[in-house]
Every structure is written in C-alpha cells, then in structure tokens.
C-alpha cells in the first residue's frame, strides 16, 4: 500500500471513502481545527435537536390550545400589529451576518487583511444587533405579555419553557460567536496569525463554520417554533 | 495531481465571490417566502410543506456553499451528515409517544380539562 500513501493517487468518490477510513493515516484532508469544529457542530446539532424534539413532544401532548406565535410575536408601529415582524427582521439580520462572514472567509483566503477584519467585525456587530433584538423580545414577552416558563395567559403552559429554553440557548450561541469573532478579527488585524501561524488565516474559516451553524439553527427554530 | 485535487487535499476553500453573493440573495428570497407563508395565513398541508421546503433549501445552501461542504471530500461529508439521520428515528419515537400521552390525557382528564377555572373563581 506504499502507493496509497502518495498524494498523487488519492482516490475520490466511494473508493476515496474506503481508503480514507481504512488506511492507517489522517482520515480528513482538512486542517485539524476544521475537522474538530465540524465534530463539535455535529454534537451541537444533537443538543439543539433534543430541544426541538422535546418541544414537538410537549406540543403534541398538551390538551390546551398552543398560543399562536404569529399573534404572540406581532409588533405594532403605531398602527395595526404586523404578525411576526420582529422575528422576520431578526432573521434578515442573521442572514446578512452570514453573508458578511462568507465574504470575510473569502477575503481571508485572498490574504486581504483589511477587508477580512472589517467584514468579520461587521458580522460581530450584526450578531450583537440580533442579541439586542432578542433581549427586547424577551422583555416584551415577560413584562408586557406575562409569559413565564411555567405558564402564560394565552394557552399551553409549555409554550414559555420551550420558548425560553430554545431561543435562550440559541442566543447564548450567538453571544459566544460575537466574542469569538471579535477575538479572530483582532488576531487577524494585529498580525497574530502572521507571526504565529505562518500567515495562515484558516482560523477565520473555522470561526465562519461556527457562525454559519448558528444561522443554520435559526433556520430550524424559525420554521418549527415561529411559523409552525 | 490536478489543481482541484491539490486544493482539496489541503482543505483549501477559495471560490469566486459571485457564488456567495448569489446564495446570499437566494437566502433572503427564501426567507421572504417563509415569512409570506405566515403573512398570508396559508393553512394545513400547504403551509407545513412550504415551511419545510423553504427550511431545507435554506439549510442546504448554508451547509453546502457557506460552510463549503459541497467542496469537501466524501469522507468528511459522510462523517458529519449521516449521524444526524439517527434523529429521524428519535423524532418518530417521540411523535408516537406524544400521541399516546395526548390520548391518555384526553381519556383521564377529558378534553380541555386543564383550562376549567379553579373552584374559588
């Protein structure tokens, strides 16, 4: 199998899967940090899935009507309440941040330090905006509408516990992501990666994976909690 | 070694900007569609199927393009995307269990028993 060691004959497709897994060598041809981030995200997928599945379970089991999210999350700007408008704006903010992150990764590969730093920081600012809007939403629900983890005036008591658990855990991920992005942007900007990693900006892509995952989770929360 | 094999071997992911901008716009459009499903009060099977279609399209584009999964080697793609399929079994089990609990509650407490106001009201 000496031949298989040489990168010149790396197989692709299903044969590639077999040789990548079977040989006594590195399985994933990516930087180790990236493989580890993917495995962390896989585990996080299971955590968020457990939350969403438990939400599905309590929603199926309750004999009391489930509060209508479209009305609970409506917001009025002086006139008629617009259904779900705050959540729609939050969704757009998060997608915008995913776009700026994708561009930051791209400019990182182009070794354009200035644009990488600016786009990463823009992503962090949009993330912070999202968390701010979420804080506003929580305040409105707790103070104005009397929603608590153990009950609410609109219907099924489990609405509050599901809502605070799922969006709270997601908001915590966004907050952690903002801090992570600020650290990465600072390190790109101050030349830390140029000094310590031979000018390799792969950390930007790894941070990007985390950030896109946070956006990905929101796609599922938006569909199952707010729209369903 | 071809250029593309070389870049894959190092996990190097540099792609034209146009792809990202295109997917970005697509995500906005799909989110707009998702919101429209709620805004126009679509109901029943149409509502649920549209929500799921837009959700999976958005999730797919984020993972494939933004997270570069489309350009990774199959070994990594399988290692990350296949394990979550177990969740389908979990969802199925919990849905069956949920129905059972719901029917039991109806039988024991009667419909909407929990919203009957307490006696002192």
Short mmCIF file of C-alpha atoms in Angstrom, two decimals:
data_model
loop_
_atom_site.label_atom_id
_atom_site.label_comp_id
_atom_site.label_asym_id
_atom_site.label_seq_id
_atom_site.Cartn_x
_atom_site.Cartn_y
_atom_site.Cartn_z
CA UNK A 1 0.00 0.00 0.00
CA UNK A 2 3.02 2.27 -0.23
CA UNK A 3 1.49 3.79 -3.33
CA UNK A 4 -1.64 4.84 -1.48
CA UNK A 5 0.47 6.97 0.85
CA UNK A 6 1.43 9.22 -2.01
CA UNK A 7 -0.94 12.12 -2.55
CA UNK A 8 -0.65 11.56 -6.29
CA UNK A 9 -3.06 8.57 -6.16
CA UNK A 10 -5.61 9.82 -3.61
CA UNK A 11 -8.84 8.18 -4.75
CA UNK A 12 -12.10 10.08 -4.95
CA UNK A 13 -15.75 9.08 -4.64
CA UNK A 14 -16.71 5.92 -2.74
CA UNK A 15 -13.22 4.46 -3.20
CA UNK A 16 -11.95 7.63 -1.57
CA UNK A 17 -14.19 6.99 1.47
CA UNK A 18 -12.87 3.44 1.80
CA UNK A 19 -9.21 4.42 1.51
CA UNK A 20 -9.57 7.49 3.76
CA UNK A 21 -11.13 5.40 6.53
CA UNK A 22 -9.22 2.16 6.07
CA UNK A 23 -5.61 3.28 5.89
CA UNK A 24 -3.54 3.97 8.96
CA UNK A 25 -3.33 7.69 8.26
CA UNK A 26 -5.11 11.01 8.60
CA UNK A 27 -8.79 10.46 7.72
CA UNK A 28 -9.85 14.02 6.92
CA UNK A 29 -7.80 16.05 4.48
CA UNK A 30 -8.55 19.31 6.22
CA UNK A 31 -6.73 21.29 8.93
CA UNK A 32 -7.31 19.53 12.28
CA UNK A 33 -9.01 22.62 13.72
CA UNK A 34 -11.59 22.50 10.97
CA UNK A 35 -12.31 18.79 11.46
CA UNK A 36 -12.70 19.37 15.21
CA UNK A 37 -15.05 22.31 14.63
CA UNK A 38 -17.20 20.12 12.38
CA UNK A 39 -17.34 17.40 15.04
CA UNK A 40 -18.27 19.98 17.70
CA UNK A 41 -21.02 21.29 15.42
CA UNK A 42 -22.27 17.72 14.92
CA UNK A 43 -22.59 17.34 18.70
CA UNK A 44 -24.30 20.73 18.92
CA UNK A 45 -26.75 19.54 16.24
CA UNK A 46 -27.84 16.79 18.60
CA UNK A 47 -28.27 19.23 21.50
CA UNK A 48 -30.49 21.59 19.51
CA UNK A 49 -32.36 18.61 18.05
CA UNK A 50 -33.13 17.39 21.57
CA UNK A 51 -34.61 20.80 22.42
CA UNK A 52 -36.70 20.91 19.25
CA UNK A 53 -37.86 17.31 19.65
CA UNK A 54 -38.89 17.92 23.28
CA UNK A 55 -40.76 21.00 22.07
CA UNK A 56 -42.52 18.83 19.45
CA UNK A 57 -43.37 16.31 22.16
CA UNK A 58 -44.92 18.80 24.60
CA UNK A 59 -46.82 20.48 21.79
CA UNK A 60 -48.30 17.13 20.71
CA UNK A 61 -49.18 16.08 24.26
CA UNK A 62 -50.90 19.22 25.51
CA UNK A 63 -54.71 19.20 25.57
CA UNK A 64 -54.74 23.00 25.91
CA UNK A 65 -54.52 25.11 22.70
CA UNK A 66 -50.99 26.22 21.79
CA UNK A 67 -50.55 30.05 21.73
CA UNK A 68 -50.47 31.31 18.11
CA UNK A 69 -46.87 32.52 17.52
CA UNK A 70 -48.00 34.76 14.68
CA UNK A 71 -50.04 36.79 17.21
CA UNK A 72 -47.76 36.45 20.23
CA UNK A 73 -44.82 37.86 18.27
CA UNK A 74 -46.76 40.55 16.42
CA UNK A 75 -45.48 44.08 16.83
CA UNK A 76 -47.27 47.37 16.25
CA UNK A 77 -45.56 50.51 14.97
CA UNK A 78 -48.42 52.82 15.87
CA UNK A 79 -50.92 51.12 13.57
CA UNK A 80 -52.21 47.58 13.08
CA UNK A 81 -49.93 44.92 14.63
CA UNK A 82 -47.78 43.26 11.95
CA UNK A 83 -47.52 39.49 12.53
CA UNK A 84 -44.07 38.11 13.37
CA UNK A 85 -42.34 41.27 12.13
CA UNK A 86 -39.60 41.38 14.79
CA UNK A 87 -38.70 37.75 14.10
CA UNK A 88 -38.58 38.47 10.36
CA UNK A 89 -36.20 41.38 10.95
CA UNK A 90 -34.04 39.21 13.24
CA UNK A 91 -33.93 36.53 10.53
CA UNK A 92 -32.79 39.07 7.96
CA UNK A 93 -30.12 40.44 10.31
CA UNK A 94 -28.76 36.93 10.88
CA UNK A 95 -28.71 36.09 7.15
CA UNK A 96 -26.96 39.38 6.43
CA UNK A 97 -24.34 38.44 9.03
CA UNK A 98 -23.90 35.04 7.39
CA UNK A 99 -23.22 36.79 4.08
CA UNK A 100 -20.63 39.14 5.56
CA UNK A 101 -19.00 36.14 7.27
CA UNK A 102 -18.81 34.21 3.98
CA UNK A 103 -17.13 37.21 2.36
CA UNK A 104 -14.74 37.58 5.31
CA UNK A 105 -13.63 33.95 4.83
CA UNK A 106 -13.18 34.59 1.11
CA UNK A 107 -11.04 37.69 1.67
CA UNK A 108 -9.09 35.75 4.29
CA UNK A 109 -8.08 33.28 1.59
CA UNK A 110 -7.16 36.23 -0.64
CA UNK A 111 -4.99 37.46 2.26
CA UNK A 112 -6.74 40.82 2.17
CA UNK A 113 -6.23 41.67 5.82
CA UNK A 114 -8.22 44.94 5.87
CA UNK A 115 -11.36 43.51 4.28
CA UNK A 116 -11.18 40.32 6.37
CA UNK A 117 -11.05 42.33 9.61
CA UNK A 118 -13.80 44.75 8.56
CA UNK A 119 -16.17 42.01 7.37
CA UNK A 120 -15.56 39.87 10.46
CA UNK A 121 -16.27 42.85 12.70
CA UNK A 122 -19.38 43.68 10.65
CA UNK A 123 -20.56 40.11 11.28
CA UNK A 124 -19.96 40.56 15.03
CA UNK A 125 -21.91 43.86 15.03
CA UNK A 126 -24.85 42.21 13.24
CA UNK A 127 -24.70 39.33 15.74
CA UNK A 128 -24.78 41.78 18.64
CA UNK A 129 -27.76 43.51 16.98
CA UNK A 130 -29.54 40.17 16.83
CA UNK A 131 -28.92 39.52 20.54
CA UNK A 132 -30.13 43.04 21.34
CA UNK A 133 -33.37 42.43 19.45
CA UNK A 134 -33.77 39.14 21.24
CA UNK A 135 -33.37 40.88 24.61
CA UNK A 136 -36.11 43.30 23.51
CA UNK A 137 -38.35 40.39 22.51
CA UNK A 138 -37.81 38.58 25.83
CA UNK A 139 -38.54 41.78 27.79
CA UNK A 140 -41.75 42.33 25.84
CA UNK A 141 -42.88 38.75 26.40
CA UNK A 142 -42.02 38.66 30.10
CA UNK A 143 -43.10 42.17 31.14
CA UNK A 144 -45.96 43.02 28.78
CA UNK A 145 -47.47 39.63 28.00
CA UNK A 146 -46.80 37.75 31.24
CA UNK A 147 -45.21 34.71 29.62
CA UNK A 148 -43.33 32.57 32.16
CA UNK A 149 -41.55 29.21 31.84
CA UNK A 150 -44.37 27.66 33.91
CA UNK A 151 -47.36 29.30 32.27
CA UNK A 152 -48.87 32.15 30.28
CA UNK A 153 -52.26 33.79 29.74
CA UNK A 154 -52.61 32.59 26.11
CA UNK A 155 -52.76 28.81 26.43
CA UNK A 156 -50.48 25.81 26.88
CA UNK A 157 -48.10 26.30 29.81
CA UNK A 158 -45.25 24.56 27.93
CA UNK A 159 -45.06 27.44 25.44
CA UNK A 160 -42.92 29.52 27.80
CA UNK A 161 -40.50 26.78 28.81
CA UNK A 162 -39.94 25.72 25.19
CA UNK A 163 -39.52 29.31 24.04
CA UNK A 164 -37.05 30.40 26.73
CA UNK A 165 -35.04 27.18 26.50
CA UNK A 166 -34.69 27.11 22.72
CA UNK A 167 -34.19 30.81 21.97
CA UNK A 168 -32.12 31.25 25.13
CA UNK A 169 -29.69 28.54 24.13
CA UNK A 170 -29.51 29.91 20.61
CA UNK A 171 -28.96 33.47 21.88
CA UNK A 172 -26.15 32.17 24.07
CA UNK A 173 -24.53 30.66 20.98
CA UNK A 174 -24.82 33.97 19.13
CA UNK A 175 -23.28 35.83 22.08
CA UNK A 176 -20.38 33.36 22.24
CA UNK A 177 -19.99 33.74 18.46
CA UNK A 178 -19.75 37.53 18.72
CA UNK A 179 -16.92 37.21 21.27
CA UNK A 180 -15.21 34.53 19.13
CA UNK A 181 -15.40 36.72 16.01
CA UNK A 182 -14.00 39.75 17.82
CA UNK A 183 -11.03 37.65 19.00
CA UNK A 184 -10.39 36.30 15.49
CA UNK A 185 -10.74 39.75 13.88
CA UNK A 186 -8.32 41.23 16.44
CA UNK A 187 -5.80 38.48 15.77
CA UNK A 188 -6.00 38.96 12.01
CA UNK A 189 -5.73 42.73 12.44
CA UNK A 190 -2.77 42.70 14.82
CA UNK A 191 -0.89 40.17 12.70
CA UNK A 192 -1.06 37.39 15.32
CA UNK A 193 -1.65 34.76 12.63
CA UNK A 194 1.17 36.22 10.52
CA UNK A 195 3.57 35.83 13.46
CA UNK A 196 2.37 32.52 14.89
CA UNK A 197 0.76 30.58 12.06
CA UNK A 198 2.86 31.49 9.11
CA UNK A 199 0.22 33.88 7.80
CA UNK A 200 -2.44 31.19 7.64
CA UNK A 201 -5.93 32.64 8.08
CA UNK A 202 -7.74 29.26 8.32
CA UNK A 203 -8.96 30.32 11.79
CA UNK A 204 -11.28 32.76 10.00
CA UNK A 205 -12.88 29.90 8.10
CA UNK A 206 -13.22 27.81 11.27
CA UNK A 207 -14.91 30.72 13.07
CA UNK A 208 -17.06 31.10 9.96
CA UNK A 209 -18.23 27.47 10.26
CA UNK A 210 -19.43 28.18 13.79
CA UNK A 211 -21.17 31.36 12.72
CA UNK A 212 -22.98 29.74 9.78
CA UNK A 213 -24.09 26.94 12.10
CA UNK A 214 -25.72 29.47 14.41
CA UNK A 215 -27.58 30.84 11.38
CA UNK A 216 -28.47 27.28 10.36
CA UNK A 217 -30.00 26.54 13.78
CA UNK A 218 -32.06 29.72 13.49
CA UNK A 219 -33.47 28.47 10.17
CA UNK A 220 -34.91 25.45 12.01
CA UNK A 221 -36.11 27.46 15.03
CA UNK A 222 -37.79 29.96 12.72
CA UNK A 223 -39.58 27.18 10.83
CA UNK A 224 -40.63 24.99 13.75
CA UNK A 225 -41.20 27.43 16.59
CA UNK A 226 -42.35 30.64 14.94
CA UNK A 227 -44.02 29.51 11.71
CA UNK A 228 -45.45 26.07 12.57
CA UNK B 1 -2.03 15.95 -9.48
CA UNK B 2 -4.76 18.23 -10.77
CA UNK B 3 -5.19 21.67 -9.28
CA UNK B 4 -8.55 20.80 -7.72
CA UNK B 5 -7.21 17.64 -6.07
CA UNK B 6 -4.34 19.69 -4.67
CA UNK B 7 -6.61 22.30 -3.14
CA UNK B 8 -8.90 19.66 -1.67
CA UNK B 9 -6.01 17.78 -0.12
CA UNK B 10 -5.09 20.90 1.87
CA UNK B 11 -8.71 21.75 2.68
CA UNK B 12 -8.26 25.00 0.82
CA UNK B 13 -11.56 26.68 0.08
CA UNK B 14 -11.28 29.65 -2.21
CA UNK B 15 -14.20 30.19 -4.56
CA UNK B 16 -15.46 33.06 -6.74
CA UNK B 17 -17.28 35.82 -4.86
CA UNK B 18 -20.26 35.51 -7.20
CA UNK B 19 -21.28 32.16 -5.70
CA UNK B 20 -21.50 33.65 -2.20
CA UNK B 21 -23.41 36.73 -3.33
CA UNK B 22 -25.82 34.53 -5.31
CA UNK B 23 -26.52 32.24 -2.34
CA UNK B 24 -26.83 35.27 -0.08
CA UNK B 25 -29.56 36.76 -2.28
CA UNK B 26 -31.24 33.36 -2.52
CA UNK B 27 -31.35 33.08 1.28
CA UNK B 28 -33.05 36.47 1.50
CA UNK B 29 -35.61 35.44 -1.11
CA UNK B 30 -36.32 32.09 0.59
CA UNK B 31 -36.69 33.81 3.99
CA UNK B 32 -39.10 36.24 2.37
CA UNK B 33 -41.11 33.28 1.06
CA UNK B 34 -41.12 31.66 4.53
CA UNK B 35 -42.41 34.87 6.05
CA UNK B 36 -45.04 35.17 3.31
CA UNK B 37 -46.39 31.73 4.28
CA UNK B 38 -47.26 33.17 7.68
CA UNK B 39 -48.26 36.63 6.44
CA UNK B 40 -50.85 35.27 4.01
CA UNK B 41 -52.18 32.79 6.60
CA UNK B 42 -51.71 29.67 4.49
CA UNK B 43 -53.17 26.68 6.36
CA UNK B 44 -52.93 22.90 6.58
CA UNK B 45 -50.75 20.69 4.42
CA UNK B 46 -49.82 23.55 2.07
CA UNK B 47 -48.47 25.63 4.98
CA UNK B 48 -46.45 22.80 6.50
CA UNK B 49 -45.00 21.55 3.22
CA UNK B 50 -43.96 25.08 2.16
CA UNK B 51 -42.36 25.77 5.56
CA UNK B 52 -40.36 22.53 5.29
CA UNK B 53 -39.34 23.08 1.66
CA UNK B 54 -38.05 26.61 2.30
CA UNK B 55 -36.35 25.45 5.51
CA UNK B 56 -34.48 22.58 3.87
CA UNK B 57 -33.49 24.72 0.88
CA UNK B 58 -32.05 27.40 3.17
CA UNK B 59 -30.30 24.84 5.38
CA UNK B 60 -28.90 23.08 2.30
CA UNK B 61 -27.45 26.24 0.78
CA UNK B 62 -25.89 27.34 4.08
CA UNK B 63 -24.21 23.97 4.64
CA UNK B 64 -23.22 23.29 1.03
CA UNK B 65 -21.95 26.73 -0.01
CA UNK B 66 -21.34 28.93 3.04
CA UNK B 67 -19.87 26.07 5.07
CA UNK B 68 -18.09 24.70 1.96
CA UNK B 69 -19.46 21.19 2.43
CA UNK B 70 -20.07 20.84 -1.31
CA UNK B 71 -16.30 21.02 -1.92
CA UNK B 72 -15.17 18.77 0.92
CA UNK B 73 -14.19 15.13 0.41
CA UNK B 74 -16.89 12.48 0.81
CA UNK B 75 -15.25 11.04 3.94
CA UNK B 76 -15.88 14.30 5.83
CA UNK B 77 -19.32 14.81 4.28
CA UNK B 78 -20.44 11.33 5.39
CA UNK B 79 -18.91 11.66 8.87
CA UNK B 80 -20.85 14.88 9.52
CA UNK B 81 -24.12 14.47 7.62
CA UNK B 82 -25.01 10.81 8.20
CA UNK B 83 -25.08 10.65 12.06
CA UNK B 84 -27.93 13.23 12.30
CA UNK B 85 -30.12 10.78 10.35
CA UNK B 86 -30.50 8.91 13.68
CA UNK B 87 -32.60 11.88 14.72
CA UNK B 88 -35.33 10.75 12.32
CA UNK B 89 -35.80 7.65 14.49
CA UNK B 90 -35.84 9.81 17.62
CA UNK B 91 -38.43 12.16 16.09
CA UNK B 92 -40.58 9.19 15.09
CA UNK B 93 -40.41 7.65 18.56
CA UNK B 94 -41.27 10.90 20.31
CA UNK B 95 -44.16 11.60 17.94
CA UNK B 96 -45.68 8.18 18.65
CA UNK B 97 -45.08 8.63 22.38
CA UNK B 98 -46.59 12.12 22.22
CA UNK B 99 -49.77 10.86 20.58
CA UNK B 100 -50.07 8.18 23.24
CA UNK B 101 -49.67 10.73 26.06
CA UNK B 102 -52.19 13.04 24.41
CA UNK B 103 -54.81 10.29 24.07
CA UNK B 104 -54.19 9.17 27.65
CA UNK B 105 -54.67 12.72 28.90
CA UNK B 106 -57.93 13.04 26.97
CA UNK B 107 -59.13 9.77 28.44
CA UNK B 108 -58.16 10.58 32.03
CA UNK B 109 -58.81 14.33 32.25
CA UNK B 110 -61.33 14.75 29.44
CA UNK B 111 -60.94 17.38 26.69
CA UNK B 112 -59.54 20.73 27.81
CA UNK B 113 -59.83 19.74 31.48
CA UNK B 114 -56.79 21.85 32.33
CA UNK B 115 -58.45 25.13 31.37
CA UNK B 116 -61.51 24.69 33.57
CA UNK B 117 -61.25 27.61 36.05
CA UNK B 118 -60.46 26.68 39.66
CA UNK B 119 -63.43 26.35 42.06
CA UNK B 120 -62.78 29.53 44.03
CA UNK B 121 -63.39 31.75 40.94
#
